[in-house]
């Protein structure tokens, strides 16, 4: 599939945010991206020309925010609204191999939907298998973070990123500690590592593993920042690649060579969107 | 209120028998002076005797008694909060009209040109009293209010700014006055409120500041600001266009929360405020607000709005009246369909409630269905609630009964007072203290002063990068080791390199000693902070937080500060984008120090040239820009050592203007590697802060600064004075050796003082005098002290053990 034919849907409900910059990131890669309210997919209260179906999209994205206020477990409200109305459609979407990206709140929604980690390769499940729990600091953490790419091949979306490469992708969340087994953090790491489902881990400027707070902003076991499903077409991550899509957004660009005078230079988050698009180009 | 009333006023409040909902006639004509005052107090409408008499005269001419709805409406319309009756003379004399041509529109927010196609919008206001009673809800709803103000101009909000002011964190519980909440509790509540609301609506909180001073113990101050960006053709006015246009109410429901918010904001807090005033604090709901913003911006895009106004102080009462009156028209409003949080609200409650998240649209009759459709899509409740009429009268109906009828020129006129003023400036007494034995210890203690120490405990809780426009972050430097930024920079338009820089400034230790020079120091500091990143000051928003204006010395403080702001703006050639006055920030114990807090916006021509504060490379040169004088009045050193007297740092506005322009040019030409303004704690603290973020040491020799700087004797300053004087209009710049000639030439040509003081490099911050080392401190130790001081005062486990 060619980029200029590719249709990207960035899905929101009330309380979602980051949709404009996420759609803009996909657009700048030459795709057709639009923000779509869940109600447009459900054909509720919208004019006919704004009605959409999942089939209208080749890439499905849920971005950051506090969907529904996140007044219960983060992502749970959005996930349950999808589950009650689009479960089969979305399951079909994932199983057909189309890519799905969930960032921050979007990651939380995908976990609540059972789309991640999806240990049995079901696509979606009735009950979540994991949770993104409260940060260790027990508060919201907005700060620069560095991610190391650790996936050995399962993740098709990040296949073009070299193993061990470190990228600046900022974090901003209150519930980002991934747990499969609340009482046994080591088992979380082992299960996902055995399946090669871990994609990104938090690191520092020297590329160290198992880094402490604040380099690991939430205390996730193994420093897990992003994971894939077994089939490798779903990526969920806590840090925000759209916030380092360009180099001018980097927290430290003034001390790492400044900015060149020609067109905007891509930032470290760029590769993640590029990966989604490249995968879709090849697979669809 | 628990006060005993000496007059019986029940006979003056008569329940109407002809309706089956609560409605009362108020028998003003039978009331004595005492009874008029007692009535005003009983109803909680805050009107003075003269104002009550004006009301009586009006209704005598109309040959009828007012209803409770009408008296409540007057209480709102004539409150200090809505009509600035005490502050207007000072504002008219000193602030109004400065470079007004630069303001494209000033209604709920001010609009100023960003580039040929865009305006930026600015709003700054206070949410002080509610936050003192209920810090979490008060702060949250304050943000909701400024967001609505910016949205109703047709702008997309892009940044929130929160200058906060509390009593000392280390205050002992036993020293806390009765009825007062501890500053730690207040600060944690306010910061949580801003975090949970600002983060949820998805607008970054990019700047602000937290200031600690004893004077805020019984009256914390919570100022909230918002910046927006919009296409010029999307401008919306807060007024109706033509008779026949329809009012559409949308957003949150109306409830009993927030009743009497503005009259509450216009009175002193007392020990009993906790019980008496809780209903005056509104409840915020960001997840109602977020879709309301979407709906409004979609309506702006679709172009069917004739006018738009947000519900702020005074609620429906103010919105319905002002939308019509500002167009020279009138309105008829039906209260029956207004969505309520609970049944059984009396019409006066619906009319004056200040419940949050509500907006009013004015649309043509044929566009009503389109408008309601947009609201339905975003799950925003909306109802038609009135229409614009061709006579300057406001009529309100409930269950087909008329419950209010005003000539709009009467109710929106509002009184203005020329209250007595006392301006006493005490004669200057020079400070006198011995050079402290251990200057190293002094620097560490200054870095641990909560007014200077890192505010990262709060900053990291605010999402400052959502919307992905943030180009310079509030904390700058090496990851995990960041130092303070001078201003945050946003790049608000996708395909352009132009930027907006934002900073918030005020030092109340200066203003309490000298309201004039203190306020001018805030203008100086704002200009410095903007110049340090490479921005030229473009506009100033002021939020004037003062005590009870009925006390002549408090009003004198206001006059002094306002005069300084006017002088500053005039000299720098910038307008006031937005203004807000918050008086009565006074309790039975104390008044707040004069706090004219400023939120200042600067324009960056090309963000690719911006500079940050963190030192970049070993072996670079360090210069001081500007002159260092013996200025210690209100300084951090004075607080630490407890000496008296001293001159509050002064500003020569011509020198400031020239120096800031030169600094901006040096940044634009990429001649400086880093730049930081010198403020609290003087040169010593500023050098330390640059080393913290850069994780690089520096050696600074103070021999050549402060020469002739002793303003009393004309002699040179002592070493400690050179290190810690807080003279204005100064910066530190880091320069690559290869740019030495260019930088020195630029400053020489511009006639701006520039002094080479040292070099970057090494693991320590080293201070020397004429080659002789005074003291040295490892950067890691300096950072640890500065970074964790506030977290330690809060007993925070995630502060102190982290990155060194």
Coordinates of N, CA, C and O in Angstrom, one line a residue, chain B residues 210-349:
Chain B
X210 N 6.3 29.7 42.5 CA 5.8 29.6 43.8 C 6.6 30.5 44.7 O 7.8 30.4 44.8
X211 N 5.9 31.4 45.4 CA 6.6 32.4 46.3 C 6.1 32.2 47.7 O 4.9 32.0 47.9
X212 N 7.0 32.2 48.6 CA 6.6 32.0 50.0 C 6.9 33.3 50.8 O 8.0 33.9 50.7
X213 N 6.0 33.7 51.6 CA 6.1 34.9 52.4 C 5.1 34.8 53.6 O 4.0 34.4 53.4
X214 N 5.5 35.3 54.7 CA 4.6 35.2 55.9 C 3.2 35.9 55.6 O 2.2 35.4 56.1
X215 N 3.3 36.9 54.8 CA 2.0 37.7 54.5 C 1.0 36.9 53.8 O -0.2 37.3 53.7
X216 N 1.3 35.7 53.3 CA 0.4 34.9 52.6 C -0.2 33.8 53.4 O -1.0 33.0 53.0
X217 N 0.2 33.8 54.7 CA -0.2 32.6 55.5 C -1.7 32.6 55.7 O -2.3 31.5 55.6
X218 N -2.3 33.7 55.9 CA -3.8 33.7 56.1 C -4.5 34.0 54.8 O -5.8 33.9 54.7
X219 N -3.8 34.3 53.7 CA -4.4 34.6 52.4 C -3.5 34.1 51.3 O -2.7 34.9 50.9
X220 N -3.6 32.9 51.0 CA -2.7 32.4 49.8 C -3.3 33.1 48.6 O -4.4 33.5 48.5
X221 N -2.4 33.3 47.6 CA -2.8 33.8 46.3 C -2.6 32.8 45.2 O -1.6 32.1 45.1
X222 N -3.7 32.6 44.4 CA -3.6 31.7 43.3 C -4.0 32.5 42.0 O -5.1 32.9 41.9
X223 N -3.0 32.8 41.2 CA -3.2 33.5 40.0 C -3.1 32.5 38.9 O -2.3 31.6 38.9
X224 N -4.0 32.6 37.9 CA -4.0 31.7 36.8 C -4.1 32.4 35.5 O -4.8 33.4 35.3
X225 N -3.2 32.0 34.6 CA -3.1 32.7 33.3 C -3.2 31.7 32.2 O -3.0 30.5 32.3
X226 N -3.6 32.2 31.0 CA -3.8 31.3 29.8 C -3.3 32.1 28.6 O -3.6 33.3 28.5
X227 N -2.6 31.4 27.7 CA -2.3 32.0 26.4 C -2.9 31.2 25.3 O -3.0 29.9 25.4
X228 N -3.5 31.8 24.3 CA -4.1 31.1 23.2 C -3.5 31.6 21.9 O -2.9 32.6 21.8
X229 N -3.9 30.8 20.8 CA -3.5 31.2 19.4 C -4.7 31.1 18.5 O -5.5 30.2 18.7
X230 N -4.8 32.0 17.6 CA -5.9 31.9 16.7 C -5.7 32.6 15.3 O -4.8 33.4 15.2
X231 N -6.4 32.1 14.3 CA -6.4 32.8 13.0 C -7.1 34.1 13.2 O -8.1 34.2 13.9
X232 N -6.6 35.2 12.5 CA -7.2 36.5 12.7 C -8.7 36.5 12.3 O -9.5 37.1 13.0
X233 N -9.1 35.7 11.3 CA -10.5 35.8 10.9 C -11.4 35.0 11.8 O -12.6 35.1 11.7
X234 N -10.9 34.3 12.8 CA -11.8 33.6 13.8 C -12.2 34.4 15.0 O -12.8 33.9 15.9
X235 N -11.8 35.7 15.0 CA -12.1 36.5 16.2 C -13.6 36.5 16.5 O -14.5 36.7 15.6
X236 N -13.9 36.3 17.8 CA -15.3 36.3 18.3 C -15.5 37.5 19.3 O -14.6 37.7 20.1
X237 N -16.6 38.1 19.3 CA -16.8 39.2 20.2 C -17.8 38.8 21.3 O -18.7 38.0 21.1
X238 N -17.6 39.3 22.5 CA -18.5 39.0 23.6 C -19.7 39.9 23.6 O -19.9 40.6 24.6
X239 N -20.3 40.0 22.5 CA -21.5 40.9 22.4 C -22.4 40.3 21.3 O -22.0 39.7 20.4
X240 N -23.7 40.6 21.5 CA -24.7 40.2 20.5 C -24.5 41.1 19.3 O -23.8 42.1 19.3
X241 N -25.2 40.7 18.2 CA -25.1 41.5 17.0 C -26.4 42.2 16.7 O -26.4 43.4 16.4
X242 N -27.5 41.5 16.7 CA -28.8 42.1 16.3 C -30.0 41.6 17.1 O -29.9 40.5 17.6
X243 N -31.0 42.4 17.2 CA -32.2 42.0 17.9 C -32.7 40.8 17.1 O -32.6 40.7 15.9
X244 N -33.3 39.8 17.9 CA -33.8 38.6 17.3 C -32.8 37.4 17.4 O -33.2 36.3 17.3
X245 N -31.5 37.7 17.6 CA -30.5 36.7 17.9 C -30.9 35.9 19.1 O -31.6 36.4 20.0
X246 N -30.5 34.6 19.1 CA -30.9 33.7 20.2 C -29.8 33.4 21.1 O -28.6 33.2 20.7
X247 N -30.1 33.3 22.4 CA -29.1 32.9 23.4 C -29.1 31.3 23.5 O -30.2 30.8 23.7
X248 N -27.9 30.7 23.4 CA -27.8 29.3 23.6 C -26.9 29.1 24.8 O -25.7 29.5 24.8
X249 N -27.4 28.4 25.8 CA -26.7 28.1 27.0 C -26.1 26.7 26.8 O -26.8 25.8 26.4
X250 N -24.8 26.5 27.0 CA -24.2 25.2 26.9 C -23.1 24.9 27.9 O -22.6 25.8 28.5
X251 N -22.9 23.6 28.1 CA -21.9 23.1 29.0 C -22.4 22.6 30.3 O -23.4 21.8 30.3
X252 N -21.8 22.9 31.4 CA -22.1 22.3 32.7 C -23.5 22.8 33.2 O -24.1 23.7 32.7
X253 N -24.0 22.0 34.2 CA -25.3 22.4 34.7 C -25.1 23.5 35.8 O -24.0 23.7 36.3
X254 N -26.2 24.1 36.1 CA -26.2 25.2 37.1 C -26.6 24.6 38.5 O -27.6 23.8 38.6
X255 N -25.8 24.9 39.5 CA -26.1 24.4 40.8 C -25.9 25.4 41.9 O -25.7 26.6 41.6
X256 N -25.9 25.0 43.1 CA -25.8 25.9 44.2 C -24.3 26.2 44.5 O -24.0 27.0 45.4
X257 N -23.4 25.5 43.9 CA -22.0 25.8 44.1 C -21.7 27.1 43.4 O -22.2 27.5 42.4
X258 N -20.8 27.9 44.1 CA -20.4 29.1 43.4 C -21.4 30.3 43.6 O -21.4 31.2 42.8
X259 N -22.3 30.1 44.5 CA -23.2 31.3 44.8 C -22.5 32.3 45.6 O -21.9 32.0 46.6
X260 N -22.5 33.5 45.2 CA -21.9 34.7 45.8 C -20.4 34.6 45.7 O -19.7 35.2 46.5
X261 N -19.8 34.0 44.7 CA -18.4 34.0 44.5 C -17.8 35.3 44.4 O -16.8 35.6 45.0
X262 N -18.4 36.2 43.6 CA -17.8 37.5 43.4 C -17.9 38.4 44.7 O -17.0 39.2 45.0
X263 N -19.0 38.3 45.4 CA -19.1 39.2 46.5 C -18.2 38.6 47.6 O -17.6 39.4 48.4
X264 N -18.0 37.3 47.6 CA -17.1 36.7 48.6 C -15.7 37.1 48.2 O -14.9 37.4 49.1
X265 N -15.4 37.3 46.9 CA -14.0 37.7 46.5 C -13.8 39.1 46.9 O -12.7 39.6 46.8
X266 N -14.8 39.9 47.2 CA -14.7 41.3 47.5 C -14.8 41.6 49.0 O -15.4 42.6 49.3
X267 N -14.5 40.7 49.8 CA -14.5 40.9 51.3 C -13.3 40.3 51.9 O -12.7 39.4 51.3
X268 N -13.0 40.7 53.1 CA -11.9 40.1 53.8 C -12.3 38.7 54.3 O -13.5 38.4 54.6
X269 N -11.3 37.8 54.4 CA -11.6 36.5 55.0 C -11.6 36.6 56.6 O -10.8 37.4 57.1
X270 N -12.4 35.9 57.2 CA -12.4 35.9 58.6 C -12.3 34.4 59.1 O -12.3 33.5 58.4
X271 N -12.2 34.3 60.5 CA -12.1 33.0 61.1 C -13.2 32.1 60.6 O -13.1 30.9 60.5
X272 N -14.4 32.7 60.5 CA -15.6 31.9 60.2 C -15.8 31.7 58.7 O -16.8 31.1 58.3
X273 N -14.9 32.2 57.8 CA -15.1 32.1 56.4 C -15.3 30.6 56.0 O -16.0 30.3 55.0
X274 N -14.6 29.7 56.7 CA -14.7 28.3 56.3 C -16.1 27.8 56.3 O -16.6 27.2 55.3
X275 N -16.9 28.1 57.3 CA -18.3 27.6 57.4 C -19.2 28.5 56.5 O -20.0 28.0 55.7
X276 N -19.0 29.8 56.5 CA -19.9 30.7 55.8 C -19.8 30.7 54.3 O -20.7 31.1 53.6
X277 N -18.6 30.3 53.8 CA -18.3 30.6 52.4 C -18.1 29.4 51.5 O -17.8 29.5 50.4
X278 N -18.3 28.2 52.1 CA -18.0 27.0 51.3 C -18.8 27.0 50.0 O -18.4 26.6 48.9
X279 N -20.1 27.4 50.0 CA -20.9 27.4 48.8 C -20.4 28.3 47.8 O -20.8 28.3 46.6
X280 N -19.6 29.3 48.2 CA -19.0 30.2 47.2 C -18.0 29.6 46.3 O -17.6 30.1 45.3
X281 N -17.4 28.4 46.7 CA -16.4 27.8 45.9 C -17.1 26.8 44.9 O -17.9 26.0 45.2
X282 N -16.8 27.0 43.6 CA -17.4 26.2 42.6 C -16.7 24.8 42.5 O -15.6 24.7 43.0
X283 N -17.4 23.9 41.8 CA -16.8 22.6 41.6 C -16.4 22.5 40.1 O -17.2 22.9 39.2
X284 N -15.2 22.1 39.8 CA -14.7 22.0 38.5 C -14.9 20.7 37.9 O -14.9 19.7 38.6
X285 N -15.1 20.6 36.6 CA -15.2 19.3 35.9 C -14.5 19.3 34.5 O -15.1 19.7 33.5
X286 N -13.2 19.0 34.5 CA -12.5 19.1 33.3 C -13.0 18.2 32.2 O -12.8 18.5 31.0
X287 N -13.7 17.2 32.5 CA -14.2 16.3 31.4 C -15.5 16.8 30.9 O -16.0 16.3 29.9
X288 N -16.1 17.8 31.5 CA -17.2 18.5 30.8 C -16.5 19.6 30.0 O -16.9 19.9 28.9
X289 N -15.5 20.3 30.6 CA -14.9 21.4 30.0 C -14.2 21.0 28.6 O -14.3 21.7 27.6
X290 N -13.5 19.9 28.6 CA -12.7 19.5 27.4 C -13.6 19.5 26.2 O -13.3 20.1 25.2
X291 N -14.8 18.8 26.2 CA -15.7 18.8 25.1 C -16.3 20.2 24.8 O -16.5 20.5 23.6
X292 N -16.5 21.0 25.8 CA -17.0 22.4 25.6 C -16.0 23.2 24.8 O -16.4 23.9 23.8
X293 N -14.7 23.0 25.0 CA -13.7 23.7 24.2 C -13.8 23.2 22.8 O -13.8 24.0 21.9
X294 N -13.9 21.9 22.6 CA -14.0 21.3 21.2 C -15.2 21.9 20.5 O -15.2 22.3 19.4
X295 N -16.4 21.9 21.2 CA -17.6 22.4 20.6 C -17.5 23.9 20.2 O -17.9 24.3 19.1
X296 N -16.9 24.7 21.1 CA -16.8 26.1 20.8 C -15.8 26.3 19.6 O -16.1 27.1 18.8
X297 N -14.7 25.6 19.6 CA -13.8 25.8 18.5 C -14.4 25.3 17.2 O -14.1 25.9 16.1
X298 N -15.2 24.2 17.3 CA -15.8 23.8 16.0 C -16.9 24.8 15.6 O -17.0 25.1 14.4
X299 N -17.6 25.4 16.5 CA -18.5 26.5 16.2 C -17.8 27.7 15.5 O -18.3 28.3 14.6
X300 N -16.6 28.0 16.1 CA -15.8 29.1 15.5 C -15.4 28.8 14.1 O -15.6 29.6 13.2
X301 N -15.0 27.6 13.9 CA -14.5 27.1 12.6 C -15.7 27.2 11.6 O -15.6 27.6 10.4
X302 N -16.9 26.7 12.0 CA -18.1 26.7 11.1 C -18.6 28.1 10.9 O -19.4 28.3 9.9
X303 N -18.3 29.0 11.8 CA -18.6 30.4 11.5 C -20.0 30.9 11.7 O -20.4 31.9 11.2
X304 N -20.8 30.2 12.5 CA -22.2 30.6 12.7 C -22.4 31.5 14.0 O -23.5 31.9 14.2
X305 N -21.4 31.7 14.8 CA -21.6 32.4 16.0 C -21.7 33.9 15.7 O -20.9 34.5 15.0
X306 N -22.6 34.5 16.4 CA -22.7 36.0 16.3 C -22.0 36.6 17.5 O -21.5 37.7 17.5
X307 N -21.9 35.9 18.6 CA -21.2 36.3 19.8 C -21.0 35.2 20.7 O -21.7 34.1 20.6
X308 N -20.1 35.3 21.6 CA -19.8 34.2 22.6 C -19.3 34.8 23.8 O -18.5 35.7 23.8
X309 N -19.7 34.3 25.0 CA -19.2 34.8 26.2 C -19.2 33.6 27.2 O -20.0 32.8 27.2
X310 N -18.2 33.6 28.1 CA -18.1 32.6 29.1 C -18.8 33.0 30.4 O -18.9 34.2 30.7
X311 N -19.2 32.1 31.2 CA -19.8 32.3 32.5 C -18.7 32.5 33.5 O -18.0 31.5 33.8
X312 N -18.5 33.7 33.9 CA -17.4 33.9 35.0 C -18.1 34.4 36.2 O -19.2 33.9 36.6
X313 N -17.5 35.4 36.9 CA -18.1 35.9 38.1 C -19.4 36.5 37.8 O -19.6 37.2 36.8
X314 N -20.4 36.2 38.6 CA -21.7 36.8 38.4 C -22.7 35.9 37.6 O -23.8 36.2 37.5
X315 N -22.1 34.8 37.0 CA -22.9 33.8 36.3 C -23.8 34.4 35.2 O -23.4 35.4 34.5
X316 N -25.0 33.8 35.1 CA -25.9 34.2 34.0 C -26.3 35.6 34.1 O -26.5 36.3 33.1
X317 N -26.4 36.2 35.3 CA -26.7 37.6 35.5 C -25.8 38.5 34.7 O -26.2 39.4 34.0
X318 N -24.5 38.3 34.8 CA -23.5 39.1 34.1 C -23.5 38.8 32.6 O -23.5 39.7 31.8
X319 N -23.5 37.5 32.3 CA -23.4 37.1 30.9 C -24.6 37.7 30.0 O -24.4 38.3 29.0
X320 N -25.8 37.4 30.5 CA -27.0 37.8 29.8 C -27.1 39.3 29.6 O -27.4 39.8 28.5
X321 N -26.7 40.0 30.7 CA -26.8 41.5 30.6 C -25.7 42.1 29.7 O -26.0 42.9 28.8
X322 N -24.5 41.6 29.9 CA -23.3 42.3 29.2 C -23.3 42.0 27.7 O -23.0 42.8 26.9
X323 N -23.7 40.7 27.3 CA -23.8 40.4 25.9 C -24.7 41.4 25.1 O -24.3 41.8 24.0
X324 N -25.8 41.7 25.7 CA -26.7 42.6 25.1 C -26.3 44.0 25.2 O -26.3 44.8 24.2
X325 N -26.0 44.4 26.4 CA -25.6 45.8 26.7 C -24.4 46.3 25.9 O -24.4 47.4 25.4
X326 N -23.4 45.5 25.7 CA -22.3 45.9 25.0 C -22.6 46.1 23.5 O -21.7 46.6 22.8
X327 N -23.7 45.6 23.1 CA -24.1 45.9 21.7 C -25.2 47.0 21.6 O -25.8 47.2 20.6
X328 N -25.5 47.6 22.8 CA -26.5 48.7 22.9 C -27.9 48.1 22.8 O -28.8 48.8 22.4
X329 N -28.0 46.8 23.1 CA -29.3 46.2 23.0 C -29.8 45.7 24.3 O -29.1 45.9 25.3
X330 N -30.9 44.9 24.3 CA -31.4 44.3 25.6 C -31.6 42.8 25.4 O -31.3 42.3 24.3
X331 N -32.2 42.2 26.4 CA -32.4 40.7 26.3 C -33.6 40.3 27.1 O -33.9 40.9 28.2
X332 N -34.2 39.2 26.7 CA -35.2 38.5 27.5 C -34.7 37.1 27.7 O -34.4 36.4 26.8
X333 N -34.7 36.7 29.0 CA -34.2 35.4 29.3 C -35.2 34.5 30.0 O -35.9 35.0 30.9
X334 N -35.3 33.2 29.7 CA -36.2 32.3 30.4 C -35.3 31.4 31.2 O -34.4 30.8 30.7
X335 N -35.7 31.3 32.5 CA -34.8 30.4 33.4 C -35.3 29.0 33.4 O -34.6 28.1 33.8
X336 N -36.5 28.7 32.8 CA -37.1 27.4 33.0 C -36.3 26.2 32.5 O -36.2 25.2 33.1
X337 N -35.6 26.4 31.3 CA -35.0 25.3 30.7 C -33.5 25.2 31.1 O -32.8 24.3 30.6
X338 N -33.0 26.1 31.9 CA -31.6 26.0 32.3 C -31.3 24.7 33.0 O -32.0 24.4 33.9
X339 N -30.4 23.9 32.5 CA -30.2 22.5 33.1 C -29.6 22.7 34.6 O -28.7 23.5 34.8
X340 N -30.2 22.0 35.5 CA -29.9 22.2 36.9 C -29.2 20.9 37.5 O -29.5 19.8 37.0
X341 N -28.3 21.1 38.4 CA -27.6 20.0 39.1 C -28.6 19.3 40.0 O -28.4 18.1 40.3
X342 N -29.5 20.1 40.6 CA -30.5 19.5 41.5 C -31.8 20.3 41.4 O -31.7 21.5 41.0
X343 N -32.9 19.7 41.6 CA -34.2 20.5 41.4 C -34.3 21.4 42.6 O -33.7 21.3 43.6
X344 N -35.2 22.4 42.4 CA -35.6 23.2 43.5 C -34.8 24.5 43.7 O -34.9 25.2 44.8
X345 N -34.0 24.9 42.7 CA -33.2 26.1 42.9 C -34.2 27.3 42.7 O -35.1 27.3 41.8
X346 N -34.1 28.3 43.6 CA -34.9 29.5 43.5 C -34.4 30.3 42.3 O -33.2 30.1 41.9
X347 N -35.2 31.1 41.6 CA -34.8 31.8 40.4 C -33.5 32.7 40.7 O -32.6 32.8 39.9
X348 N -33.4 33.2 41.9 CA -32.2 34.1 42.1 C -31.0 33.2 42.2 O -29.9 33.7 41.8
X349 N -31.1 32.0 42.6 CA -30.0 31.1 42.6 C -29.5 30.7 41.2 O -28.3 30.7 40.9

